Short mmCIF file of C-alpha atoms in Angstrom, two decimals:
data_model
loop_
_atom_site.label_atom_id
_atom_site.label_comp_id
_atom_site.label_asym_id
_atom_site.label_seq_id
_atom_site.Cartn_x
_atom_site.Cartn_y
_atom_site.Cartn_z
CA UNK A 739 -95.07 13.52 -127.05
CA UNK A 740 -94.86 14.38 -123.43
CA UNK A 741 -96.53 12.02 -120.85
CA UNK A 742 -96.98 13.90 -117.29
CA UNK A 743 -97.84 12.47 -114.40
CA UNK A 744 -99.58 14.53 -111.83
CA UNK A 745 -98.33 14.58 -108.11
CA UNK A 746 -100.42 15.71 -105.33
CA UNK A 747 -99.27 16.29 -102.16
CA UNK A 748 -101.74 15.91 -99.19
CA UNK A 749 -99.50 17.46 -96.28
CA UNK A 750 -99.47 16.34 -93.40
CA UNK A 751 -101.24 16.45 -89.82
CA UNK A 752 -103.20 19.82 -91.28
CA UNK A 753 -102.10 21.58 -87.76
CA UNK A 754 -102.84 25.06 -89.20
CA UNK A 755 -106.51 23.83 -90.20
CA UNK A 756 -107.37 22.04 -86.65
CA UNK A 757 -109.87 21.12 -85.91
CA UNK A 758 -111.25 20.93 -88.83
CA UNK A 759 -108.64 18.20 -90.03
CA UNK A 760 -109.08 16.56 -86.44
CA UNK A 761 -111.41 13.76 -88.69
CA UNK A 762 -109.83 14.01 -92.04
CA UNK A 763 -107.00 15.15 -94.29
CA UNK A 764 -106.56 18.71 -95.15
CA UNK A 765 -107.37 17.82 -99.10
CA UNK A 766 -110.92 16.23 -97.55
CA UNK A 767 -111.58 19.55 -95.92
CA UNK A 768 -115.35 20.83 -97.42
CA UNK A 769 -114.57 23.88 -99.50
CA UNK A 770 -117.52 26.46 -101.16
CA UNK A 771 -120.76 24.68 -99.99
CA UNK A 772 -120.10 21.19 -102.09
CA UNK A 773 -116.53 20.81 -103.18
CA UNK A 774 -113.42 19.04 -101.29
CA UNK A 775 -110.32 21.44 -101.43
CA UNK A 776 -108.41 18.19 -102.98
CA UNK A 777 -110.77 18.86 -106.48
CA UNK A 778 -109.20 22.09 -107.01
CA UNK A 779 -105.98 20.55 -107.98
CA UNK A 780 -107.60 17.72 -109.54
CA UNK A 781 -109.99 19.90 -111.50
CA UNK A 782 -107.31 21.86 -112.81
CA UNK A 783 -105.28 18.33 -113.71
CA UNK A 784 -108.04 16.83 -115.67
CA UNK A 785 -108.88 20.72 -117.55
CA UNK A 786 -105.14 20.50 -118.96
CA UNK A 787 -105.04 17.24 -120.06
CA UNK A 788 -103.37 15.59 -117.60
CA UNK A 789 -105.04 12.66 -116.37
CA UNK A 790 -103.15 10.35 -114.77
CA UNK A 791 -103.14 11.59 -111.04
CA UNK A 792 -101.50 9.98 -107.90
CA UNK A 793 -102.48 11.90 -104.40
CA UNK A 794 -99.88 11.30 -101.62
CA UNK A 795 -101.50 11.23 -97.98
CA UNK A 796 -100.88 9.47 -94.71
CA UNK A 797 -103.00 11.51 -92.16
CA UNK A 798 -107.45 10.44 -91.64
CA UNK A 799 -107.38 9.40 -95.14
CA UNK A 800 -110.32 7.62 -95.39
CA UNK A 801 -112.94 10.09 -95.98
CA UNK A 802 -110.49 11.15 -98.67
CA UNK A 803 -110.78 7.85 -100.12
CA UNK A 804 -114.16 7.71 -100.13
CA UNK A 805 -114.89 11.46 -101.71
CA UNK A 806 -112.34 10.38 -104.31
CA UNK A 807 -113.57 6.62 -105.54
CA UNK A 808 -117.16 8.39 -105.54
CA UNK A 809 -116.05 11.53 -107.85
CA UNK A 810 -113.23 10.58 -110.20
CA UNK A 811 -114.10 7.84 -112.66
CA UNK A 812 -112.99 7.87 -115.91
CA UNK A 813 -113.83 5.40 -118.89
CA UNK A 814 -111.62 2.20 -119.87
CA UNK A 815 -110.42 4.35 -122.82
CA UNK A 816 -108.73 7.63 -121.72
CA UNK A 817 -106.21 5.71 -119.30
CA UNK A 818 -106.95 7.99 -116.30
CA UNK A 819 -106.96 7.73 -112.99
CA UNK A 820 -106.98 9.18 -109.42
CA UNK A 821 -105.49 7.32 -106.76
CA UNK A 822 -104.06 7.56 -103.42
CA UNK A 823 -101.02 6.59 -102.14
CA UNK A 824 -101.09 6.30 -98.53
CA UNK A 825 -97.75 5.85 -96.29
CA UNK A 826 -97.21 2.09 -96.32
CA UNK A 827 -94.58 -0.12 -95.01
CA UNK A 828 -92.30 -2.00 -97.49
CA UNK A 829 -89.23 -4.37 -97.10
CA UNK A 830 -87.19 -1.35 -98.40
CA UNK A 831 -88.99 1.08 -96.00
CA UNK A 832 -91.41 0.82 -92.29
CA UNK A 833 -91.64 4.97 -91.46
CA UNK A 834 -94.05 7.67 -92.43
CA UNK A 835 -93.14 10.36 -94.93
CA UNK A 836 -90.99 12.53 -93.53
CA UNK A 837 -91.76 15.33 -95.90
CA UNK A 838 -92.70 16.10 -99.28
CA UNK A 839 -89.48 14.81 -101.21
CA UNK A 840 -89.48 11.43 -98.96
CA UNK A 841 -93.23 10.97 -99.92
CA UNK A 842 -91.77 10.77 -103.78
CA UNK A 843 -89.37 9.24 -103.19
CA UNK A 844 -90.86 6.55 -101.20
CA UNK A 845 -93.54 6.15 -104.09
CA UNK A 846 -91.25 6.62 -107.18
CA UNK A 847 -91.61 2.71 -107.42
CA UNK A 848 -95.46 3.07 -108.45
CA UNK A 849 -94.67 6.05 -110.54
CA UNK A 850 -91.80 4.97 -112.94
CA UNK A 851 -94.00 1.94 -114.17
CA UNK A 852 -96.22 4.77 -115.93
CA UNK A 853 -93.11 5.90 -117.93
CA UNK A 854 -94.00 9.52 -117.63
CA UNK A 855 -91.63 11.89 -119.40
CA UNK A 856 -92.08 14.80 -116.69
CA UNK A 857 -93.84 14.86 -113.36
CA UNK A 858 -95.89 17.95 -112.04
CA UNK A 859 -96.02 18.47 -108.35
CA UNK A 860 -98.91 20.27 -106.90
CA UNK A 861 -99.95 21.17 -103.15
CA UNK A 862 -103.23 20.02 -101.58
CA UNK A 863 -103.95 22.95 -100.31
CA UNK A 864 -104.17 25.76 -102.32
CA UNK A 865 -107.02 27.92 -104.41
CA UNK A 866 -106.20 28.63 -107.94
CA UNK A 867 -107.03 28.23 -111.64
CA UNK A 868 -104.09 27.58 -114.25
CA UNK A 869 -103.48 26.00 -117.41
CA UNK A 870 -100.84 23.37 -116.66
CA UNK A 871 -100.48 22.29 -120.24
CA UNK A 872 -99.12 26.45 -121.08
CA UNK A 873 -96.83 25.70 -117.70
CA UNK A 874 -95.66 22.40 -119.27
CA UNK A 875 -95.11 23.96 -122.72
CA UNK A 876 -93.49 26.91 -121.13
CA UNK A 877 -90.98 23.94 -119.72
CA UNK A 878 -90.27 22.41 -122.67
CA UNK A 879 -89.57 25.45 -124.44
CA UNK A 880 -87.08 27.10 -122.17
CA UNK A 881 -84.87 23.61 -122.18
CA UNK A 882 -84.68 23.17 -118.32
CA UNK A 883 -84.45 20.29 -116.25
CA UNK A 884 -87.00 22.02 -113.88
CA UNK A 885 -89.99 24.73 -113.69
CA UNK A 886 -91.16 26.20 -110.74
CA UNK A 887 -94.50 28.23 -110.87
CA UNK A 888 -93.97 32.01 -108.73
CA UNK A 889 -95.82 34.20 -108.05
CA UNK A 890 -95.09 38.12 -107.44
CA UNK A 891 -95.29 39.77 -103.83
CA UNK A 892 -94.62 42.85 -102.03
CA UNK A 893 -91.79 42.99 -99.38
CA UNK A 894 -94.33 42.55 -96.72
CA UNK A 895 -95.31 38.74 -97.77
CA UNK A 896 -91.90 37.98 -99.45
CA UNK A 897 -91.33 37.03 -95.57
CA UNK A 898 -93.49 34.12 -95.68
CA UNK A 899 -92.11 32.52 -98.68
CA UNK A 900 -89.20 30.95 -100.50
CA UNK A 901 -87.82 33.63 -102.93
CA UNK A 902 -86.35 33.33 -105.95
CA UNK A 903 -83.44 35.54 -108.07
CA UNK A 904 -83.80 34.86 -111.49
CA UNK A 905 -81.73 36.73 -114.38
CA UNK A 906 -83.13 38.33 -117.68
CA UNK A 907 -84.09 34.78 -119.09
CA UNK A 908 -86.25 33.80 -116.17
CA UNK A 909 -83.83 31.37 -115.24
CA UNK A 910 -83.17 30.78 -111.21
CA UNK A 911 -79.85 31.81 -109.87
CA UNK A 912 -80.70 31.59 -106.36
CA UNK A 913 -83.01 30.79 -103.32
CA UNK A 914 -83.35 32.16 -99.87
CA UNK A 915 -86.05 30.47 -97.70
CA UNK A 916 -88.70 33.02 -95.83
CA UNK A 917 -85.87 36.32 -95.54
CA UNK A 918 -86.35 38.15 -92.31
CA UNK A 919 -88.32 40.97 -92.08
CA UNK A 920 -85.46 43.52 -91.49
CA UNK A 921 -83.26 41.77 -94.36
CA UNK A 922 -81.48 44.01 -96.89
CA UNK A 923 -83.22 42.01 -100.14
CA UNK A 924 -83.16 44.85 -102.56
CA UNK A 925 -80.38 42.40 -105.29
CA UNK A 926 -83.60 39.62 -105.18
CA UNK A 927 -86.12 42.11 -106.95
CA UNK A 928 -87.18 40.98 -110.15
CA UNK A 929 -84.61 42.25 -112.83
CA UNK A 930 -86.42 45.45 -115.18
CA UNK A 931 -85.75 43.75 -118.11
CA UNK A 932 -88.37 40.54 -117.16
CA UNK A 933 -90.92 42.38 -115.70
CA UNK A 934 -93.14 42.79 -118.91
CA UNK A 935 -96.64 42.63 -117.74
CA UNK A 936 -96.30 41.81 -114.20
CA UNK A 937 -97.94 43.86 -111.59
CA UNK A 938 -96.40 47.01 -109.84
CA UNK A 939 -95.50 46.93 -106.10
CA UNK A 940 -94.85 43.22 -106.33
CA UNK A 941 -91.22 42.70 -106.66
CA UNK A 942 -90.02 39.41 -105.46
CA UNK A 943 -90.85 36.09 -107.06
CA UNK A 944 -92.37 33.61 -103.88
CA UNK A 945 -92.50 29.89 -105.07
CA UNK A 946 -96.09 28.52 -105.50
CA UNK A 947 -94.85 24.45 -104.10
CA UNK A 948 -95.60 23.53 -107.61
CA UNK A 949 -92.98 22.11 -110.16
CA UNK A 950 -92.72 20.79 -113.21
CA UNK A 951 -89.70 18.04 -113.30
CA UNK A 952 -88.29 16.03 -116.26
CA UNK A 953 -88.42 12.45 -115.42
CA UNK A 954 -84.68 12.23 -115.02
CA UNK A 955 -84.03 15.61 -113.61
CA UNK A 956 -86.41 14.20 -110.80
CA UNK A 957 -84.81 10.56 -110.50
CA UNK A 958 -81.63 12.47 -110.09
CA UNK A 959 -83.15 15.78 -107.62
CA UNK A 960 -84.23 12.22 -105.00
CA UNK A 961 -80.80 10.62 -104.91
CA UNK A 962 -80.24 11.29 -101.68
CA UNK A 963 -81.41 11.87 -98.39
CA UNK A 964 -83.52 15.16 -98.44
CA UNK A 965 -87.06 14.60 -97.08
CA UNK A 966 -88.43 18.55 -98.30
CA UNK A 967 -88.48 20.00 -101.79
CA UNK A 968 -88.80 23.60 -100.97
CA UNK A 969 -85.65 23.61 -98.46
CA UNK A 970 -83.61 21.20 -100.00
CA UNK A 971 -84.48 19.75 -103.03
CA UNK A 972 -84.94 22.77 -104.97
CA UNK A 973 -81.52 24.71 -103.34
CA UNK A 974 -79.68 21.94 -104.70
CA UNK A 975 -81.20 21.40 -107.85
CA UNK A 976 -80.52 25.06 -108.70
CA UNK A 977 -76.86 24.63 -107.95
CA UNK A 978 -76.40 21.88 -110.03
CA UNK A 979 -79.15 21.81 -112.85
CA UNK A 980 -81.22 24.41 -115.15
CA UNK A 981 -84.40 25.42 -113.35
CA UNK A 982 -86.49 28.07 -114.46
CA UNK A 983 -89.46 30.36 -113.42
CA UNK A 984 -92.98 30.16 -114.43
CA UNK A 985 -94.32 33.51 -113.25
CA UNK A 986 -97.98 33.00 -112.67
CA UNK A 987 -99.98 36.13 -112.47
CA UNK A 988 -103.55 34.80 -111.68
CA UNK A 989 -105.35 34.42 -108.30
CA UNK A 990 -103.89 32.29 -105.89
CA UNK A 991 -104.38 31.58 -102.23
CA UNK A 992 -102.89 29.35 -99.39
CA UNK A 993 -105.86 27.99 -97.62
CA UNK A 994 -103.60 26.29 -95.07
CA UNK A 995 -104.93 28.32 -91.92
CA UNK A 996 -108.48 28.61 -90.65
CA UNK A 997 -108.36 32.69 -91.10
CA UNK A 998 -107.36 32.25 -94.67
CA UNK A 999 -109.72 29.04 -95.73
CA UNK A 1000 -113.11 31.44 -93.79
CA UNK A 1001 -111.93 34.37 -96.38
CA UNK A 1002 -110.95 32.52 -99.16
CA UNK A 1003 -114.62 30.43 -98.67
CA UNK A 1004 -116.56 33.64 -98.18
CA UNK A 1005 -115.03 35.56 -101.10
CA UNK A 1006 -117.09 33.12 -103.02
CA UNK A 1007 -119.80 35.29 -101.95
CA UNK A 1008 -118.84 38.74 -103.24
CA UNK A 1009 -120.27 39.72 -106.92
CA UNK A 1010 -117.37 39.10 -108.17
CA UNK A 1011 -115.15 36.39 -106.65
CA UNK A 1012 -111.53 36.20 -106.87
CA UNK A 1013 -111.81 32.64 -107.86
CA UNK A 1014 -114.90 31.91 -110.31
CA UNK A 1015 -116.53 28.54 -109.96
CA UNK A 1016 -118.74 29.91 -112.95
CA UNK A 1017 -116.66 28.78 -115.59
CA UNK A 1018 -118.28 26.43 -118.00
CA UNK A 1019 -115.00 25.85 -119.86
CA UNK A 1020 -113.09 25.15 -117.08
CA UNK A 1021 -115.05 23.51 -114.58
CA UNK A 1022 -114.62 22.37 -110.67
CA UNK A 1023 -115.18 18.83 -110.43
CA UNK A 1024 -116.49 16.72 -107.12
CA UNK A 1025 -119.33 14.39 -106.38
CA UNK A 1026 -122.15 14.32 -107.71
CA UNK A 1027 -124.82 13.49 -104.87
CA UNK A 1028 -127.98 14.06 -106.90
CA UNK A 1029 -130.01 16.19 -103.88
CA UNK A 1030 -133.00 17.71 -104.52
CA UNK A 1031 -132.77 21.93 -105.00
CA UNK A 1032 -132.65 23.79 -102.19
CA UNK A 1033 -135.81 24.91 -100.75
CA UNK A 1034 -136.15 28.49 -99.29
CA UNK A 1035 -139.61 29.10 -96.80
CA UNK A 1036 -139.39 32.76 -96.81
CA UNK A 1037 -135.44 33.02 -96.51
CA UNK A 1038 -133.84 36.75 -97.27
CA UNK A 1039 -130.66 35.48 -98.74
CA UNK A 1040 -127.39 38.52 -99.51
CA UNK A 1041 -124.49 37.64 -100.79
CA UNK A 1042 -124.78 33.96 -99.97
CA UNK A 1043 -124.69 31.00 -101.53
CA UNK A 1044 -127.19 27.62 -100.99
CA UNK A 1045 -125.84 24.54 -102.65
CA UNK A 1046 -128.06 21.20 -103.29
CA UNK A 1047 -130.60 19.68 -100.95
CA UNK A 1048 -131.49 22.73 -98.18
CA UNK A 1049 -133.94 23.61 -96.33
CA UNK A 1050 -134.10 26.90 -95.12
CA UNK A 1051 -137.39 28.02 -93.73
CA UNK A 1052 -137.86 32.14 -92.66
CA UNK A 1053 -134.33 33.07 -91.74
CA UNK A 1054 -131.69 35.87 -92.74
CA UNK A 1055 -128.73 34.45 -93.74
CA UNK A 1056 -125.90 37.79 -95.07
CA UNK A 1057 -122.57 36.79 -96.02
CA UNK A 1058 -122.65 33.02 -95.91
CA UNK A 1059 -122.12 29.89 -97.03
CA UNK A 1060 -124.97 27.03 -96.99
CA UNK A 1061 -123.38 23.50 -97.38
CA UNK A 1062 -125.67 20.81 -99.00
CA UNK A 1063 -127.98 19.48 -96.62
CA UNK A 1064 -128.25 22.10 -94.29
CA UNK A 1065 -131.87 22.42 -92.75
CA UNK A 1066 -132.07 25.94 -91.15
CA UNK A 1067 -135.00 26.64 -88.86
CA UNK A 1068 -137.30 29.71 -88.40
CA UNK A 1069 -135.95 33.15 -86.76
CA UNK A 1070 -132.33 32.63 -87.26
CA UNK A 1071 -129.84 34.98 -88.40
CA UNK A 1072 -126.57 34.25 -89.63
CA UNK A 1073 -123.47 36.80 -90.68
CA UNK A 1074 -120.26 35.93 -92.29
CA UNK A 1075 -120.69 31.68 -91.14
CA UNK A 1076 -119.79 28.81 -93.42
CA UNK A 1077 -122.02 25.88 -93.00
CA UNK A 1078 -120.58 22.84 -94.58
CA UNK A 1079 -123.60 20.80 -93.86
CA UNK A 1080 -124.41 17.31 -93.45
CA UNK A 1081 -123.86 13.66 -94.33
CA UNK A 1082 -127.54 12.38 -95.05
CA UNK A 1083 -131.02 13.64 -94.16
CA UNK A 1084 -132.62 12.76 -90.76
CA UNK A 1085 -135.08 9.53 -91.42
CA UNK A 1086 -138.29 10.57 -89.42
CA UNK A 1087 -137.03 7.39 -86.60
CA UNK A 1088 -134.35 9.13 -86.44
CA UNK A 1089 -136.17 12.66 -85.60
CA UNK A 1090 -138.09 10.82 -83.36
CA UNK A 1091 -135.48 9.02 -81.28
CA UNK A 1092 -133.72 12.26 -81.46
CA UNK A 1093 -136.68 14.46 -79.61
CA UNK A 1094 -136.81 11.58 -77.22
CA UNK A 1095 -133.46 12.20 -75.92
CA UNK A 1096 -133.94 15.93 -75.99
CA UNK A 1097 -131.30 16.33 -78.27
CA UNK A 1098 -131.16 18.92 -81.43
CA UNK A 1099 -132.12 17.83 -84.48
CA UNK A 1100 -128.87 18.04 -87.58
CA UNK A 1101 -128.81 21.62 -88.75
CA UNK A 1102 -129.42 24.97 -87.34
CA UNK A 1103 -132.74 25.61 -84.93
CA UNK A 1104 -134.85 28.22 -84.34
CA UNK A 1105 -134.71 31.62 -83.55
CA UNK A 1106 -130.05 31.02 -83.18
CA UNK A 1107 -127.82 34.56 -83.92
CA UNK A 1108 -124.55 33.18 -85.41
CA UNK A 1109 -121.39 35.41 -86.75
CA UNK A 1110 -118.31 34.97 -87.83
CA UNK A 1111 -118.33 30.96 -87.18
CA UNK A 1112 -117.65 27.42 -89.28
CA UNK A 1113 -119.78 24.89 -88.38
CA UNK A 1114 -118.27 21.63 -89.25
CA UNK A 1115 -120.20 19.02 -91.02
CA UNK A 1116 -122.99 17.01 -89.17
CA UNK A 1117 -123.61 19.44 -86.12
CA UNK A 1118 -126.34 19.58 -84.41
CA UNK A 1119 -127.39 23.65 -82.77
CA UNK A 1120 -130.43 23.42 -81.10
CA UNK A 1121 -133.30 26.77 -80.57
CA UNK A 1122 -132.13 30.03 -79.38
CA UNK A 1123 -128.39 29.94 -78.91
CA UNK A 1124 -126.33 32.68 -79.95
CA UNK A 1125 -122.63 32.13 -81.13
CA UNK A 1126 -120.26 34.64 -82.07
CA UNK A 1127 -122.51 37.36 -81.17
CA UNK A 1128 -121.77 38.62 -77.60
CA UNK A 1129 -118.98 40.44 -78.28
CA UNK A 1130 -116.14 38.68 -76.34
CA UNK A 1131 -112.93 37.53 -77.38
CA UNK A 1132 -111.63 34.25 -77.08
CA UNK A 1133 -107.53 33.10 -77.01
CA UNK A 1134 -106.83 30.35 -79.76
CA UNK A 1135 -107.38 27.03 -79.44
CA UNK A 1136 -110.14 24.50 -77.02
CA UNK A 1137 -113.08 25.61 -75.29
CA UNK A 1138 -114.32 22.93 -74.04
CA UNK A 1139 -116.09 20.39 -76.48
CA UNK A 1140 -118.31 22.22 -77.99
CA UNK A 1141 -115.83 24.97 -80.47
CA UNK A 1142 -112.32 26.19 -81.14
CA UNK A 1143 -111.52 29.49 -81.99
CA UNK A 1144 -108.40 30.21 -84.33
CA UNK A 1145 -107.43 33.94 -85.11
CA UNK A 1146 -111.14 35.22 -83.65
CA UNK A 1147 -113.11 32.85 -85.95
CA UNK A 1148 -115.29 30.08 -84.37
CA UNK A 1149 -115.30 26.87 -85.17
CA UNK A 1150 -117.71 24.42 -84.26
CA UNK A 1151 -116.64 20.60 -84.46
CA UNK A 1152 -117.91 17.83 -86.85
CA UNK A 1153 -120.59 16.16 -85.30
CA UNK A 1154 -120.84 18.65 -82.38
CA UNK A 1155 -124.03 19.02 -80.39
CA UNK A 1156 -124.70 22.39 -78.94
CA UNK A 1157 -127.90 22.38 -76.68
CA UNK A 1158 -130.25 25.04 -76.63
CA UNK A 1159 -129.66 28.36 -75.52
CA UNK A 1160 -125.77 27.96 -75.30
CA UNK A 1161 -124.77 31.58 -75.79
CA UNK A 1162 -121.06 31.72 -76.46
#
């Protein structure tokens, strides 16, 4: 019987997601109104069966720790677990991970006393719903020392990835690392003959970062050097061992950049998402903070969602998502912004002391036009300012303290404190 042990792999600094990773890992980045992005892998760990996870981070890890020792407890008798493995010095090694293989390999000490007979990688930071146990099966079946989930794309986005060549059986004859735009790849296209029930116009196989390795296969893939699966580890491997192709024909998304992680979160909005968090079956864990409902004062509400413990008193709010806790104030308007809310309420000292100073109170005051903006957990927007609304366009990167701006999306900070009637 085959005993998996599931990998996750945090990343590192979370550049692309600045500055919303500025505070904490890219896995303990809010996603959807309530969720972490970390419980999407988890979620679909513990749905297959697979319950024995390690997460491998080294970069603000301890809100991580907390969201995860709060969420992911399971009972004496199932032998499951969640559990981060930070970078740590040892007698045998003092640096950081230098990349996803050294991670690994710099934890395969922790992992080979669980005796697992194959170990499933996974990234931290993507959106998507699959049934690992059918990948693992699919594994087993074909006889290979390693299975890497693809997925198809069109010459346009081939570009961005790893590509693989693979021959009638599905098996992987080569790889060729993000091909140049003006490359000749036409001998990479997916061969006729394996392209049952894939989709048309799609005809290069990317690699998802997700793998499925026997436990010797991988003991053998880390003998070396190599600190990166996707440029080196898996090159080699292919040389030397059998690896096959999992082609994966279901929604999935990168969330690694701020432009994709607004659309990805806001496409939980549309009547009919591309990922479904409405699945009884298969469900989307995180923690459960046992908030009141949300309370709506004469909201209009379209195409938004509200998770637990608003307040949301005579505003329009089109296109956008409400993170738990968020108190909204009268007269405000909000298009296409993702709030990811607060912390804890205000205690009424706390309001108190907080009027004294002439400071805004958490949330979103009164009579405030915001578009096309994140606003990081914990800010505080006082009356009548108007973000994202005038019309002007701002280069990437600082402004000041108060946002960022990444591909002409606004972000506001955790914890920021815009006064009132900033206009920006």
């Amino acid at each position: 019987m085959a005993k998996v042990l599931s990998i996750i792999l945090g990343g590192g600094k979370g550049t692309r997601l600045y500055p919303l990773t500025k505070e904490r890992s890219k896995p303990a980045v809010p996603f959807g109104g309530r969720h972490r992005i970390v419980d999407i892998p988890i979620s679909n760990c513990i749905n297959s069966g697979f319950r024995q996870i390690y997460i491998l981070t080294q970069f603000n890890s301890a809100s991580l720790h907390m969201h995860i020792s709060k969420s992911y407890n399971f009972d004496r008798f199932s032998h499951g677990f969640v559990e981060i493995l930070a970078a740590e010095q040892t007698l045998e090694h003092s640096g950081w991970y230098e990349g996803t293989a050294d991670a690994v390999r710099k934890n395969f000490v922790h992992f080979e006393t669980q005796n697992p007979t194959h170990y499933i990688i996974l990234s931290g930071d993507q959106l998507y719903r699959m049934d690992l146990k059918a990948f693992l099966d699919k594994h087993i079946a074909s006889g290979a020392d390693i299975t890497i989930a693809t997925t198809c794309v069109n010459r346009e986005d081939a570009s961005g990835f790893g590509i693989m060549k693979i021959d009638h059986d599905q098996q992987i004859t080569a790889f060729m690392e993000k091909p140049a735009p003006d490359m000749n790849i036409d001998d990479w296209k997916i061969p006729e003959n394996a392209r049952e029930g894939l989709p048309e116009g799609k005809d290069y196989l990317a690699s998802m970062g997700i793998y499925i390795f026997n436990a010797e296969a991988m003991r053998t893939a880390l003998d070396n050097d190599f600190t990166d699966f996707g440029k080196e580890i898996i090159p080699m491997a292919i040389k030397k061992s059998k690896v096959q192709s999992y082609v994966y024909t279901g929604y999935w998304e990168d969330i690694g950049t701020i432009r994709s992680f607004y659309e990805a979160n806001l496409d939980l909005t549309r009547i009919n998402p591309k990922f479904n968090f409405y699945d009884e079956d298969q469900p989307i864990y995180t923690h459960p903070r046992n908030l009141p409902p949300s309370k709506l004062n004469r909201a209009e509400m379209n195409r938004s969602l509200a998770t637990e413990g608003c307040v949301i008193t005579d505003a329009v709010i089109n296109d956008s998502i409400i993170g738990v806790r968020t108190i909204i104030e009268g007269g405000t308007e909000l298009n296409g912004v993702i709030c990811m809310g607060a912390d804890s309420y205000e205690t009424e000292d706390e309001r108190k002391m907080v009027t004294e100073k002439g400071l805004p109170h958490l949330g979103i005051g009164r009579n405030c036009k915001i578009s096309n903006t994140i606003i990081d957990k914990n800010a505080r927007i006082g009356d009548n300012c108007q973000i994202g609304v005038s019309g002007k366009v701002y280069e990437d990167g600082e402004h000041g303290d108060l946002f960022f701006t990444s591909n002409g999306i606004i972000v506001i900070r955790k914890s920021a404190v815009i006064p009132a009637g900033t206009i920006f």
